[in-house]
Coordinates of C-alpha atoms and ligand atoms in Angstrom, one line a residue:
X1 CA 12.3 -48.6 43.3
X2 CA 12.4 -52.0 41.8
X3 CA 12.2 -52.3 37.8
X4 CA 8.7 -53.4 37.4
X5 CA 7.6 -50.0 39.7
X6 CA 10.2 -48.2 37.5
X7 CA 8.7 -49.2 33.8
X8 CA 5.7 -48.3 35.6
X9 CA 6.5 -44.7 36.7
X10 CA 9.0 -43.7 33.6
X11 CA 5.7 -43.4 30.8
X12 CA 4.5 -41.5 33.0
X13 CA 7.2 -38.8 34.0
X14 CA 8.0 -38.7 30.2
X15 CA 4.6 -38.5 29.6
X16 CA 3.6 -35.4 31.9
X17 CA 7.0 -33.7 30.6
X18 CA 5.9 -34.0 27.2
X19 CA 2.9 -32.4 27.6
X20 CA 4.4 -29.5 30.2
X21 CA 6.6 -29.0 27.3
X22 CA 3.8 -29.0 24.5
X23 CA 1.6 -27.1 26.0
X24 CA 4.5 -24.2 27.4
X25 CA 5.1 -24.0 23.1
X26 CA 1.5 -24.1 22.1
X27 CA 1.1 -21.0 24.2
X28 CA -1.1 -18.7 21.7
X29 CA -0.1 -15.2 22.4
X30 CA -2.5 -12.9 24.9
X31 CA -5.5 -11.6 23.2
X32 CA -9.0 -10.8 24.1
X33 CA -11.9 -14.0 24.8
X34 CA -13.2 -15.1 21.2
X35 CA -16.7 -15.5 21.3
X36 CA -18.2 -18.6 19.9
X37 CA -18.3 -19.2 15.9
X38 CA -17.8 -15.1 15.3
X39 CA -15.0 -15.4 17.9
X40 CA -13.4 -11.3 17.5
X41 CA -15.5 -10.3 14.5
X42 CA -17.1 -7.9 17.0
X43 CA -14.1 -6.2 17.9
X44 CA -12.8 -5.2 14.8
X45 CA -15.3 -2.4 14.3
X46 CA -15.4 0.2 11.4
X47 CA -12.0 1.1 11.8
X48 CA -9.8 -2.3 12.4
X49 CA -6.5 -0.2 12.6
X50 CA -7.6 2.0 15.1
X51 CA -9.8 -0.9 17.5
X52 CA -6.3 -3.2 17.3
X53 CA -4.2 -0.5 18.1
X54 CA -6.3 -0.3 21.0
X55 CA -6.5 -3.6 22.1
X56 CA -2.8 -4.3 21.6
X57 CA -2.3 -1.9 24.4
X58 CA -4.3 -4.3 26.7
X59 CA -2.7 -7.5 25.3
X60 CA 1.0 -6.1 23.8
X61 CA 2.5 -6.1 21.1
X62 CA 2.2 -10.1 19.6
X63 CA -1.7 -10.5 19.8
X64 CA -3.8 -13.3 18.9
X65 CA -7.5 -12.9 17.7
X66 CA -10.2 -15.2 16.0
X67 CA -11.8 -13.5 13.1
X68 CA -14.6 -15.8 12.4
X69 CA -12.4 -19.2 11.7
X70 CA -9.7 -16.9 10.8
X71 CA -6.5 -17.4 13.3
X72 CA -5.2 -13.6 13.7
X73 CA -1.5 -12.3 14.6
X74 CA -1.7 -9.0 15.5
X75 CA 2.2 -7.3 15.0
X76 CA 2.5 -3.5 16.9
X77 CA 5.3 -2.6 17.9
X78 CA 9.1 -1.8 15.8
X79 CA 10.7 -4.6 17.6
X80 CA 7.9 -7.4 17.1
X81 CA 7.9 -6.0 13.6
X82 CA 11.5 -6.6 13.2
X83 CA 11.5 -9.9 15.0
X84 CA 8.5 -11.5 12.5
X85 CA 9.6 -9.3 8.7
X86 CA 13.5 -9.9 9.8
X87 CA 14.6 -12.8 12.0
X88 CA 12.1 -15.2 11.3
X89 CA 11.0 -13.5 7.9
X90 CA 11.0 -17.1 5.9
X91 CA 7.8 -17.7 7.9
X92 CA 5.9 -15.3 7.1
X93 CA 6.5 -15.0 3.4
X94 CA 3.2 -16.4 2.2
X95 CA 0.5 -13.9 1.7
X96 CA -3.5 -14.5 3.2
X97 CA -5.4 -14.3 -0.2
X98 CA -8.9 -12.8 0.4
X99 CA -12.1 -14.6 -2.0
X100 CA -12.4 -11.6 -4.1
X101 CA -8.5 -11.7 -5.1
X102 CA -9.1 -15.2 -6.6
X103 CA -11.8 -13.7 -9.0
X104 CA -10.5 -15.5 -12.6
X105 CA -7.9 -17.0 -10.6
X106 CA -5.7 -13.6 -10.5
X107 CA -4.0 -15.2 -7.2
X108 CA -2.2 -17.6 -9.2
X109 CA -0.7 -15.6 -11.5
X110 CA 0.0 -11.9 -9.6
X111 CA 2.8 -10.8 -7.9
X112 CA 0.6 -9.9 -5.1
X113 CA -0.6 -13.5 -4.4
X114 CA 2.0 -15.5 -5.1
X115 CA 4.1 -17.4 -2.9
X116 CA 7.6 -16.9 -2.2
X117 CA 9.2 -18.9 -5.6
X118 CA 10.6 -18.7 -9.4
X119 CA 7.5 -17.7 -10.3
X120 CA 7.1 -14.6 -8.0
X121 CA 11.2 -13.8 -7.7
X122 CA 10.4 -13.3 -11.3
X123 CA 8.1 -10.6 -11.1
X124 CA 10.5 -8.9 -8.3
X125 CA 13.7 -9.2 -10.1
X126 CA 11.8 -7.3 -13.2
X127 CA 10.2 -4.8 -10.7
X128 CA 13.9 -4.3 -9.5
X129 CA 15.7 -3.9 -12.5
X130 CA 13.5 -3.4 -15.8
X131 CA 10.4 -1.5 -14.1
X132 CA 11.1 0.8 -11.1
X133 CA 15.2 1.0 -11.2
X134 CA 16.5 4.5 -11.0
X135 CA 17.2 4.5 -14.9
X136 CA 14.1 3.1 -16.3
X137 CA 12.2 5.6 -14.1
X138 CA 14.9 8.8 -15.1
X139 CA 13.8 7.4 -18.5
X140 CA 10.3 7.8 -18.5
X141 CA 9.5 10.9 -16.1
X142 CA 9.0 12.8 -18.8
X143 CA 5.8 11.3 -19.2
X144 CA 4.8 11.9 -15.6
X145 CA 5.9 15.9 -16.1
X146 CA 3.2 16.3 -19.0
X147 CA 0.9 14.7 -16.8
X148 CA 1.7 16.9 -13.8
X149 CA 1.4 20.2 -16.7
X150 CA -2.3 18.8 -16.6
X151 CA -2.7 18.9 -12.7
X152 CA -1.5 22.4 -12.9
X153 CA -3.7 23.6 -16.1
X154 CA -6.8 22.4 -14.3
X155 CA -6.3 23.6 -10.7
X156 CA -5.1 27.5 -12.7
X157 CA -8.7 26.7 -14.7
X158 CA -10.7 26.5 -11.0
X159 CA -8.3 29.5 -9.6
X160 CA -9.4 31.8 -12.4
X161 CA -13.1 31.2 -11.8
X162 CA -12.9 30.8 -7.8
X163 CA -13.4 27.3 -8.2
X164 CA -13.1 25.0 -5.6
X165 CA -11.0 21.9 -6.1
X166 CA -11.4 18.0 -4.9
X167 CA -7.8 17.6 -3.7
X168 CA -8.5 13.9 -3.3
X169 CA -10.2 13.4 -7.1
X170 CA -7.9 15.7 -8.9
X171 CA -4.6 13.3 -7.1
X172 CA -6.7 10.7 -8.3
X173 CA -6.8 11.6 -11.8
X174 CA -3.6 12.7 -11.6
X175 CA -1.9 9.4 -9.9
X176 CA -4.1 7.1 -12.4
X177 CA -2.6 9.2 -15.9
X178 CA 0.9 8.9 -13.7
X179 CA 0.5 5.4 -13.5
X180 CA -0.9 4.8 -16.8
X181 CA 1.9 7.1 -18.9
X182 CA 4.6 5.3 -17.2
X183 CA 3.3 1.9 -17.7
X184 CA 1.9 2.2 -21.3
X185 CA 2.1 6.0 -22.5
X186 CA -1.5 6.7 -22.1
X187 CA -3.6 8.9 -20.4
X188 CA -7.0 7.3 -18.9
X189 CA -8.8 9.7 -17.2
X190 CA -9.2 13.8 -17.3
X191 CA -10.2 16.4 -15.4
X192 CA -14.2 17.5 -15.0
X193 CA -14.8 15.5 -17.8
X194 CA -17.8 13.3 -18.5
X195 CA -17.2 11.4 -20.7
X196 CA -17.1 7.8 -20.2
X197 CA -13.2 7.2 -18.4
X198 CA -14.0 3.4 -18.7
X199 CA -10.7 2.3 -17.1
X200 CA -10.9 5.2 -14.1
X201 CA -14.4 3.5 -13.4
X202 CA -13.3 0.0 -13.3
X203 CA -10.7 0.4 -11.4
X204 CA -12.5 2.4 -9.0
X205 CA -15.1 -0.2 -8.6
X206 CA -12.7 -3.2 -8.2
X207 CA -10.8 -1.4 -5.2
X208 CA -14.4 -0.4 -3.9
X209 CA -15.3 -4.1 -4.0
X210 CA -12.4 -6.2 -2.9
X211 CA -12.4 -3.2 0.1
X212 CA -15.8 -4.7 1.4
X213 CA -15.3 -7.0 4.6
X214 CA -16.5 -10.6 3.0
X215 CA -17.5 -13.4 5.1
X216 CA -16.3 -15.7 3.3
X217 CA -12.8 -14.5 4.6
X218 CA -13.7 -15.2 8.1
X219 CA -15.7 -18.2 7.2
X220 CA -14.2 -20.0 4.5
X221 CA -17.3 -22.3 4.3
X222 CA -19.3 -19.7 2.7
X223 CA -17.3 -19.2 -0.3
X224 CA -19.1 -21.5 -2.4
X225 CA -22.1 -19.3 -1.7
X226 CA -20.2 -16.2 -2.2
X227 CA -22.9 -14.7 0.4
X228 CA -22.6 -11.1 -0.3
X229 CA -21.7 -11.6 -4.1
X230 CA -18.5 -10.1 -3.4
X231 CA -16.6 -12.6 -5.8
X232 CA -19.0 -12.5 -8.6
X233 CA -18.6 -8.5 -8.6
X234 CA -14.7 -8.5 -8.3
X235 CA -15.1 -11.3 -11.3
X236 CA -16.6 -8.9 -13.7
X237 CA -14.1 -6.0 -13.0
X238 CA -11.3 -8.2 -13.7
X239 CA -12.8 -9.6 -16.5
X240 CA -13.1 -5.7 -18.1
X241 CA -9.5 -4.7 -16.8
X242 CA -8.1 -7.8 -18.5
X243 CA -9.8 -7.0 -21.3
X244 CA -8.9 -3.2 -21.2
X245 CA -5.5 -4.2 -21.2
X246 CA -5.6 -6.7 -24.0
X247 CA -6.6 -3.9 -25.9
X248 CA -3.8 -1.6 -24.7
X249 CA -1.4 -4.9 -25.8
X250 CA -2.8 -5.4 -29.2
X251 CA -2.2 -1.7 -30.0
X252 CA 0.9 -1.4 -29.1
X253 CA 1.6 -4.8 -30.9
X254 CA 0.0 -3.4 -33.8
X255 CA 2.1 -0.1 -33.6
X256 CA 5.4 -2.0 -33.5
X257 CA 4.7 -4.1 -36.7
X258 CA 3.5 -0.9 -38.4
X259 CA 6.7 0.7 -37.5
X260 CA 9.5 -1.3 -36.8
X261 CA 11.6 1.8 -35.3
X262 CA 8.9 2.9 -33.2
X263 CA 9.7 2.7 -29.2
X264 CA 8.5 4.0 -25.7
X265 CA 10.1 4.8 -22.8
X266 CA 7.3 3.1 -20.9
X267 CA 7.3 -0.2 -18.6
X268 CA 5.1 -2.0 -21.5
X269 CA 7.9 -2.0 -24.1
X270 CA 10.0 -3.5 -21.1
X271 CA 8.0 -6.0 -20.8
X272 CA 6.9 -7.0 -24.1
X273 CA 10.6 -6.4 -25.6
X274 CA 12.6 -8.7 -22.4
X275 CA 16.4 -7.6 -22.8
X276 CA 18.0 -10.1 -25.1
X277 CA 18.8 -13.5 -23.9
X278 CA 17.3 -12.9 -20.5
X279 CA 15.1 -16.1 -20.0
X280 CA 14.1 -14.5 -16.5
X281 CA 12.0 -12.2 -17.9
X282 CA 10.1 -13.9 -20.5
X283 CA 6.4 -13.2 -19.5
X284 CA 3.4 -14.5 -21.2
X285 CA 0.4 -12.1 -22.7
X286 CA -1.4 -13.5 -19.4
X287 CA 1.2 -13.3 -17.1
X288 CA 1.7 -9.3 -18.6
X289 CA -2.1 -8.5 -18.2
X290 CA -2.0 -9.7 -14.4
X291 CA 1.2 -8.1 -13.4
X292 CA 0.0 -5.0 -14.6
X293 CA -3.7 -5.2 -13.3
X294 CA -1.8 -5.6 -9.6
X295 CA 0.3 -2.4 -10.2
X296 CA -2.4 -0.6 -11.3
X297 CA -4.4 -1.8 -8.1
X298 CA -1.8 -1.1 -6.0
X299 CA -0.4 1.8 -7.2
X300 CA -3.5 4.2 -8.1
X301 CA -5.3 4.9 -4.6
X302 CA -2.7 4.4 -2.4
X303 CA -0.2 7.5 -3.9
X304 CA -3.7 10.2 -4.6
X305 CA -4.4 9.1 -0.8
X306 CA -1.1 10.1 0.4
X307 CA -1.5 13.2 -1.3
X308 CA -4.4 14.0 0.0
X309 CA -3.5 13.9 3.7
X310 CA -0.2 15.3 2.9
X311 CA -2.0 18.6 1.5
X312 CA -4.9 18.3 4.4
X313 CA -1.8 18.7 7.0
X314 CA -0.1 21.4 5.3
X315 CA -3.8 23.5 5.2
X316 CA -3.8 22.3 9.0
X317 CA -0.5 23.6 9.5
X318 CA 0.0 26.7 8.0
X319 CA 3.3 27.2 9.3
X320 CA 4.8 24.1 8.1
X321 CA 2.8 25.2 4.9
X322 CA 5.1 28.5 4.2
X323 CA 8.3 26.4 5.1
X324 CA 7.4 24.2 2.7
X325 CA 6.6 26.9 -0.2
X326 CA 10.1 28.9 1.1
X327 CA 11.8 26.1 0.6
X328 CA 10.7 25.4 -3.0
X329 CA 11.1 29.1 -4.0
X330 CA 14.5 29.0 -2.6
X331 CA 15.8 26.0 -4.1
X332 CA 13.5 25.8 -7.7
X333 CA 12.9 29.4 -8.1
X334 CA 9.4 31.1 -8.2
X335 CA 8.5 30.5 -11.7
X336 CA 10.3 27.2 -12.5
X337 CA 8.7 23.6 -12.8
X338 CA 9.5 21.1 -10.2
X339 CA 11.4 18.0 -11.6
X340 CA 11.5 14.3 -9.8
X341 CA 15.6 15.3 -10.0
X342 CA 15.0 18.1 -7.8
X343 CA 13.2 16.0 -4.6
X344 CA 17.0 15.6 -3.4
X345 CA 17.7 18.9 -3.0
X346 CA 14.2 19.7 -0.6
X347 CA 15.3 18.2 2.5
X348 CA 11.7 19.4 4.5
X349 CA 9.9 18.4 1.8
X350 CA 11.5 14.9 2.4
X351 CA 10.5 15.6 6.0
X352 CA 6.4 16.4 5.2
X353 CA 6.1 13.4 3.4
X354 CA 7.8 11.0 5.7
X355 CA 5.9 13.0 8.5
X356 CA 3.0 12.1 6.7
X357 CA 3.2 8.8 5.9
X358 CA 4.0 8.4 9.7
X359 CA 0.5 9.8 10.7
X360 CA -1.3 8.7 7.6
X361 CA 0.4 5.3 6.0
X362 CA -2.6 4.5 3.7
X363 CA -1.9 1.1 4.1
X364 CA -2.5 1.1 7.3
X365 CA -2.5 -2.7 8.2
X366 CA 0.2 -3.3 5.5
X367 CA -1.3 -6.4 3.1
X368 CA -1.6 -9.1 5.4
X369 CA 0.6 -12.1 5.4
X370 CA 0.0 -15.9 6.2
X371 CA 2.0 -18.7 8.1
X372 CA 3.7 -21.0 6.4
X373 CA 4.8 -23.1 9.4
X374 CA 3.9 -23.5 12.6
X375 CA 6.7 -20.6 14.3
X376 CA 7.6 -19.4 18.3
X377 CA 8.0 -16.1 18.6
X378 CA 9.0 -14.5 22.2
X379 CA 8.0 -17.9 24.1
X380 CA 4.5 -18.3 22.0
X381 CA 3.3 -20.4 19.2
X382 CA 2.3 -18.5 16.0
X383 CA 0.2 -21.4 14.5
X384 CA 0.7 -22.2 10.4
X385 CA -1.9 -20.9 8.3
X386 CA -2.7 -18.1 10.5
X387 CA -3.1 -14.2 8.7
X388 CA -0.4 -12.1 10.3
X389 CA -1.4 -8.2 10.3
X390 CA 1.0 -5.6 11.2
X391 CA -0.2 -2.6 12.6
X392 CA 1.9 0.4 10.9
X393 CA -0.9 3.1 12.0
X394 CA -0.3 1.7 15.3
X395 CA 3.9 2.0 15.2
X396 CA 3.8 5.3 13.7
X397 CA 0.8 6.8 16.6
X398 CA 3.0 5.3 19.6
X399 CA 3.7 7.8 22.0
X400 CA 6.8 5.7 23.2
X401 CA 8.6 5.9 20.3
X402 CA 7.0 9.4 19.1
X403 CA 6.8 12.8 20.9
X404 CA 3.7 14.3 20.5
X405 CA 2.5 11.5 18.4
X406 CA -0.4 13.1 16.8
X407 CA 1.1 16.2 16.1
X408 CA 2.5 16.9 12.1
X409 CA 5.9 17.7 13.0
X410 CA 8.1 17.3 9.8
X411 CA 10.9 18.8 11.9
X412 CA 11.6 15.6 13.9
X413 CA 12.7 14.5 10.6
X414 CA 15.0 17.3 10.0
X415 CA 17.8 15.7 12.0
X416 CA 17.6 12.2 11.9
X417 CA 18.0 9.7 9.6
X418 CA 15.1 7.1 10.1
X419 CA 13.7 6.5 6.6
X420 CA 10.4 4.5 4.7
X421 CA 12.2 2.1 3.1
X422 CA 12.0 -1.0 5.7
X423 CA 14.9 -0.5 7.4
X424 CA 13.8 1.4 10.1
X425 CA 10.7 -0.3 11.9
X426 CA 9.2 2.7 13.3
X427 CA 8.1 3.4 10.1
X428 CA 6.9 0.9 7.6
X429 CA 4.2 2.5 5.4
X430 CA 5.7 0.4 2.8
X431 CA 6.2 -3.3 4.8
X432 CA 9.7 -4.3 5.2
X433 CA 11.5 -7.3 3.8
X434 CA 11.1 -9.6 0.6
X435 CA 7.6 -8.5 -0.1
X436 CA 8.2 -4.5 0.2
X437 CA 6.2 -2.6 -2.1
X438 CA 8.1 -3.0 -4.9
X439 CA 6.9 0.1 -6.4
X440 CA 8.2 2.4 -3.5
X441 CA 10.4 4.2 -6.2
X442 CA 7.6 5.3 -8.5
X443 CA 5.1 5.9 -5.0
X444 CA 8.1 8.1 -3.5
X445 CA 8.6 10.3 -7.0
X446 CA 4.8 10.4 -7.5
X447 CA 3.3 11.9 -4.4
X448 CA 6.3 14.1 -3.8
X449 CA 5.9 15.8 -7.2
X450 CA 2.5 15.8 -7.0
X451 CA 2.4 17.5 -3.4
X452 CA 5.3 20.0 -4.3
X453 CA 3.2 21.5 -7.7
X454 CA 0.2 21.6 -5.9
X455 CA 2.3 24.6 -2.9
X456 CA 4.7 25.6 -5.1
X457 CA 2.1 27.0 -7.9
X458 CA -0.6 27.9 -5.9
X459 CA -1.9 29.4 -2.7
X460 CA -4.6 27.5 -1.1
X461 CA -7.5 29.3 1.0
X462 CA -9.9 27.3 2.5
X463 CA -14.3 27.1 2.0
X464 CA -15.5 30.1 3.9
X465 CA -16.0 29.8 7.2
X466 CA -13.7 26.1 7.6
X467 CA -10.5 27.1 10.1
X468 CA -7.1 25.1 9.4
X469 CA -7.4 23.5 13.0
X470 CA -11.1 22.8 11.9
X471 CA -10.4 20.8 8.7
X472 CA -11.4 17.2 9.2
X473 CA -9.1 14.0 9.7
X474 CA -11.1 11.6 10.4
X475 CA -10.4 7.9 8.4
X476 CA -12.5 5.7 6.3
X477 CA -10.8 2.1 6.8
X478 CA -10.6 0.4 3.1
X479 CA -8.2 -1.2 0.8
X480 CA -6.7 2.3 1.8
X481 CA -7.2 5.0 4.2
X482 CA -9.4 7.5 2.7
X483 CA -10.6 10.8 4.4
X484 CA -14.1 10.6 5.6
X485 CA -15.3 14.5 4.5
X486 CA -13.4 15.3 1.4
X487 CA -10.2 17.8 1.1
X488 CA -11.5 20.9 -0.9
X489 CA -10.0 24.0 -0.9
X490 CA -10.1 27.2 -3.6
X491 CA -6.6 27.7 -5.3
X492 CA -4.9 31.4 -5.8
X493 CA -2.6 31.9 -8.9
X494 CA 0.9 33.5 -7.1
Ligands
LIG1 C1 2.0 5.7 -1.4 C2 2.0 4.6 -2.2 C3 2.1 3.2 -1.8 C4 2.1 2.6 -0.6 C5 1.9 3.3 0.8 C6 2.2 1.2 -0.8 C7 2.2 0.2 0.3 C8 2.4 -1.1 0.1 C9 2.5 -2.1 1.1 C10 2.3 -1.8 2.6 C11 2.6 -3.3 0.6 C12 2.8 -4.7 1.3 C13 4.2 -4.8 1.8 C14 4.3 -6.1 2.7 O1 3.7 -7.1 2.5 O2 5.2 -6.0 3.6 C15 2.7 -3.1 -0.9 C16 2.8 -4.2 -1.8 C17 2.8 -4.0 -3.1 N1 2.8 -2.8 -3.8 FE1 2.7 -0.9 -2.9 N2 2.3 0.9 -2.1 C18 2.3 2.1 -2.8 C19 2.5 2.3 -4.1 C20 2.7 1.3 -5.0 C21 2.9 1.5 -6.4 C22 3.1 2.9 -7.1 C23 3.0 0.3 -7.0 C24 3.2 -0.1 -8.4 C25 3.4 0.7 -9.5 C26 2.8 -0.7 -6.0 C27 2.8 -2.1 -6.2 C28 2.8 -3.0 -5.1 C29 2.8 -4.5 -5.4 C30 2.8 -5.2 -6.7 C31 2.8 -5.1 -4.1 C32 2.8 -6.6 -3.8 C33 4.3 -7.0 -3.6 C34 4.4 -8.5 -3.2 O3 3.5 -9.1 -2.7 O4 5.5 -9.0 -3.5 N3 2.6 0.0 -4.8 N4 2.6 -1.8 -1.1

């Protein structure tokens, strides 16, 4: 070849490796044919977890989908899971921020939102060593143990007069005066009561409204228009909880000037009173109003949920039921209180929950993340702003990693050592890596306390004519898994 030919015919072999190259790393990962402009919308249905999970067993465990303009990773398996929350975790740290969330601008300033930085590190570090540590919460649970006195007063009220009882409303109430007595000491909500519970209403309506599919999300031209008013709803509910908790502030301001000596044991002294000549923790009154709207938010459904399937199992199960209530008799004693220092010692209680959060984690898609760079993963090109869900319904239904996967078996548990607290990738109900739930301490007391008073005070018989194997399971996609028909069931004082 002389050199003229060969300056002629290099471009070009560099040329066509280049591309072979490019376009063997642009590889998107398998996933079904978008249509045009909706692209997957379609596919989603009522119940996303469920249609991915099914689809991911066409396409695998790395899926790509279009939602609208929205580029889509689909994660649903434990390996992928590890591979994109562990290996290549500083890639996924960023978090997809739906319209409603940026209502007042909350993204900007919430733990929830933020990116990975000083700012956000921040938040976690106080989560990790002022808010949920294993002191500050032995600190405060007496506060939760009055509230749980409550749970137990109301459901002996409804045994006495054959009453039937809301499982799912009275772990509400409960899990919202839990929250709100270890946060700021006060109780906002009460049983059967009518009066107006302004902060169990507003928060009820914010989670029903940033819940609602929006548009706008899968089309971000639209959110100028806000087409289904979704932001301008979710604007006036943060606007009232902001407001609400101003108010809670100012009190407890008040109360502090009026009595210098005076002090709780609850997360707002933390905050307002940062431990001396700890910069790290200086928080101003907005950044305080914000960070506690998002643990309110993400606290509240999420644990009453949990409870909720947790005692729709055991009414399923009546077996597992009685080896539950043995071993609380056994180990508290008929007529004693259970105490949040007493969940150590009930190892198949341990096992209901985790069993439960395996069949039922109530975040079922976890909160969905977003690219911050363009990434390969297993030979395929996870493109930079795309959302990245990961399917935890999905890991914890898989019949290869499960046996008898829809079955409530608590004993699998018994002997192993796989745990929910994001080491273990088979199980994830609280995501894994730097943006964990950081309130898996208070979640774990919560709903086990909650669950234990609820078997070990009461017997539970169900509306006539509904059979255990009868009781419904079916699941309301949302912010949260809800039950579609209601838990209700008549307690017996033992
Ligand atoms: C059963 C109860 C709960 C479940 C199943 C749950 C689940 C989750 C999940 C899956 C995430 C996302 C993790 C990820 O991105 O990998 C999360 C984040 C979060 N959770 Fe929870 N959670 C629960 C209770 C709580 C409680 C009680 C609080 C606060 C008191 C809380 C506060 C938060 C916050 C602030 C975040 C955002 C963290 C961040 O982005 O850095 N959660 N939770």
């Amino acid at each position: 070849m002389d050199f003229v030919t060969m300056l002629l015919v290099l471009p070009f072999v560099f040329l066509t490796g280049f591309y072979v190259l490019r376009s063997k790393n642009s590889k998107l990962p398998p996933g079904p044919y978008p249509f045009p402009i909706i692209g997957n919308l379609l596919q989603l249905g009522r119940n996303p977890h469920i249609s991915l999970a099914k689809l991911s067993k066409t396409y695998g465990p790395l899926m790509y989908l279009k939602l609208g303009s929205l580029k889509t990773i689909v994660v649903s398996s434990p390996d992928m899971a590890k591979e994109v929350l562990q290996k290549h975790d500083q890639a996924f740290t960023g978090r997809f921020i739906p319209v409603a969330a940026e209502a007042l601008d909350h993204h900007k300033l919430c733990i929830a939102y933020l990116p990975v930085g000083n700012e956000w590190r921040k938040y976690r570090k106080i989560c990790r060593e002022q808010m949920f540590s294993t002191s500050r919460l032995d600190a405060s649970q007496g506060l939760r143990q009055e509230k749980l006195e409550k749970l137990c007063e109301y459901v002996r009220k409804c045994a006495v007069s054959g009453r039937v009882v809301n499982i799912g409303e009275a772990a509400y109430t409960t899990t919202l005066n839990l929250m709100s007595a270890t946060l700021f000491s006060t109780e906002f909500a009460q049983f059967d009561s009518d009066a107006v519970q302004e902060m169990k209403l507003v928060i009820g309506g914010y989670l029903r409204v940033i819940a609602i599919p929006n548009l706008a999300d899968f089309f971000p031209a639209l959110k100028m228009i806000d087409p289904q008013g979704i932001k301008k709803e979710s604007e006036i509910y943060t606007a009232k909880m902001l407001s609400m908790l101003d108010d809670i502030i100012n009190q407890r301001v008040k109360s502090r000037d009026d009595d210098h000596s005076s002090r709780n044991d609850d997360l707002l002294e933390v905050l307002l009173n940062p431990t001396q000549g700890n910069d790290d923790y200086d928080l101003t009154r907005e950044d305080i109003k914000h960070f506690l709207t998002d643990l309110l938010i993400g606290g509240t459904d999420t644990s009453a949920d949990l409870v909720e399937w947790g005692m729709t199992e055991l009414l399923r199960n009546p077996n597992k039921m009685s080896k539950a209530k043995d071993e609380l008799r056994v180990v508290i004693g008929e007529n004693n209180r259970i105490k949040e220092s007493d969940i150590s010692r009930l190892p198949y209680l341990q096992a209901v929950m985790k069993e439960n959060l395996r069949l039922h984690p109530v975040v079922p898609l976890l909160v969905p993340k977003k690219t911050e760079v363009d990434v390969e993963i297993n030979g395929y090109m996870i493109p930079k702003n795309a959302q990245l869900v990961i399917n935890a319904w999905a890991i914890g239904k898989d019949p290869s990693i499960w046996s008898n996967s829809d079955s409530f078996e608590p004993e699998r548990f018994l002997n192993n050592k796989i745990d929910y607290k994001g080491q273990d990738f088979e199980l994830i109900p609280f995501g894994s890596g730097r943006r964990i739930c950081p309130g898996l301490p208070l979640a774990s007391r919560m709903s086990h306390l909650m669950l234990a008073s609820l078997i070990h005070n009461f017997n539970w018989k169900l509306e006539p004519g509904v059979k255990p194997e009868e009781l419904d399971t079916n699941e309301k996609f949302g912010l949260t898994l809800h039950k579609v028909v209601p838990l209700k069931a008549v307690p017996i004082i033992l």
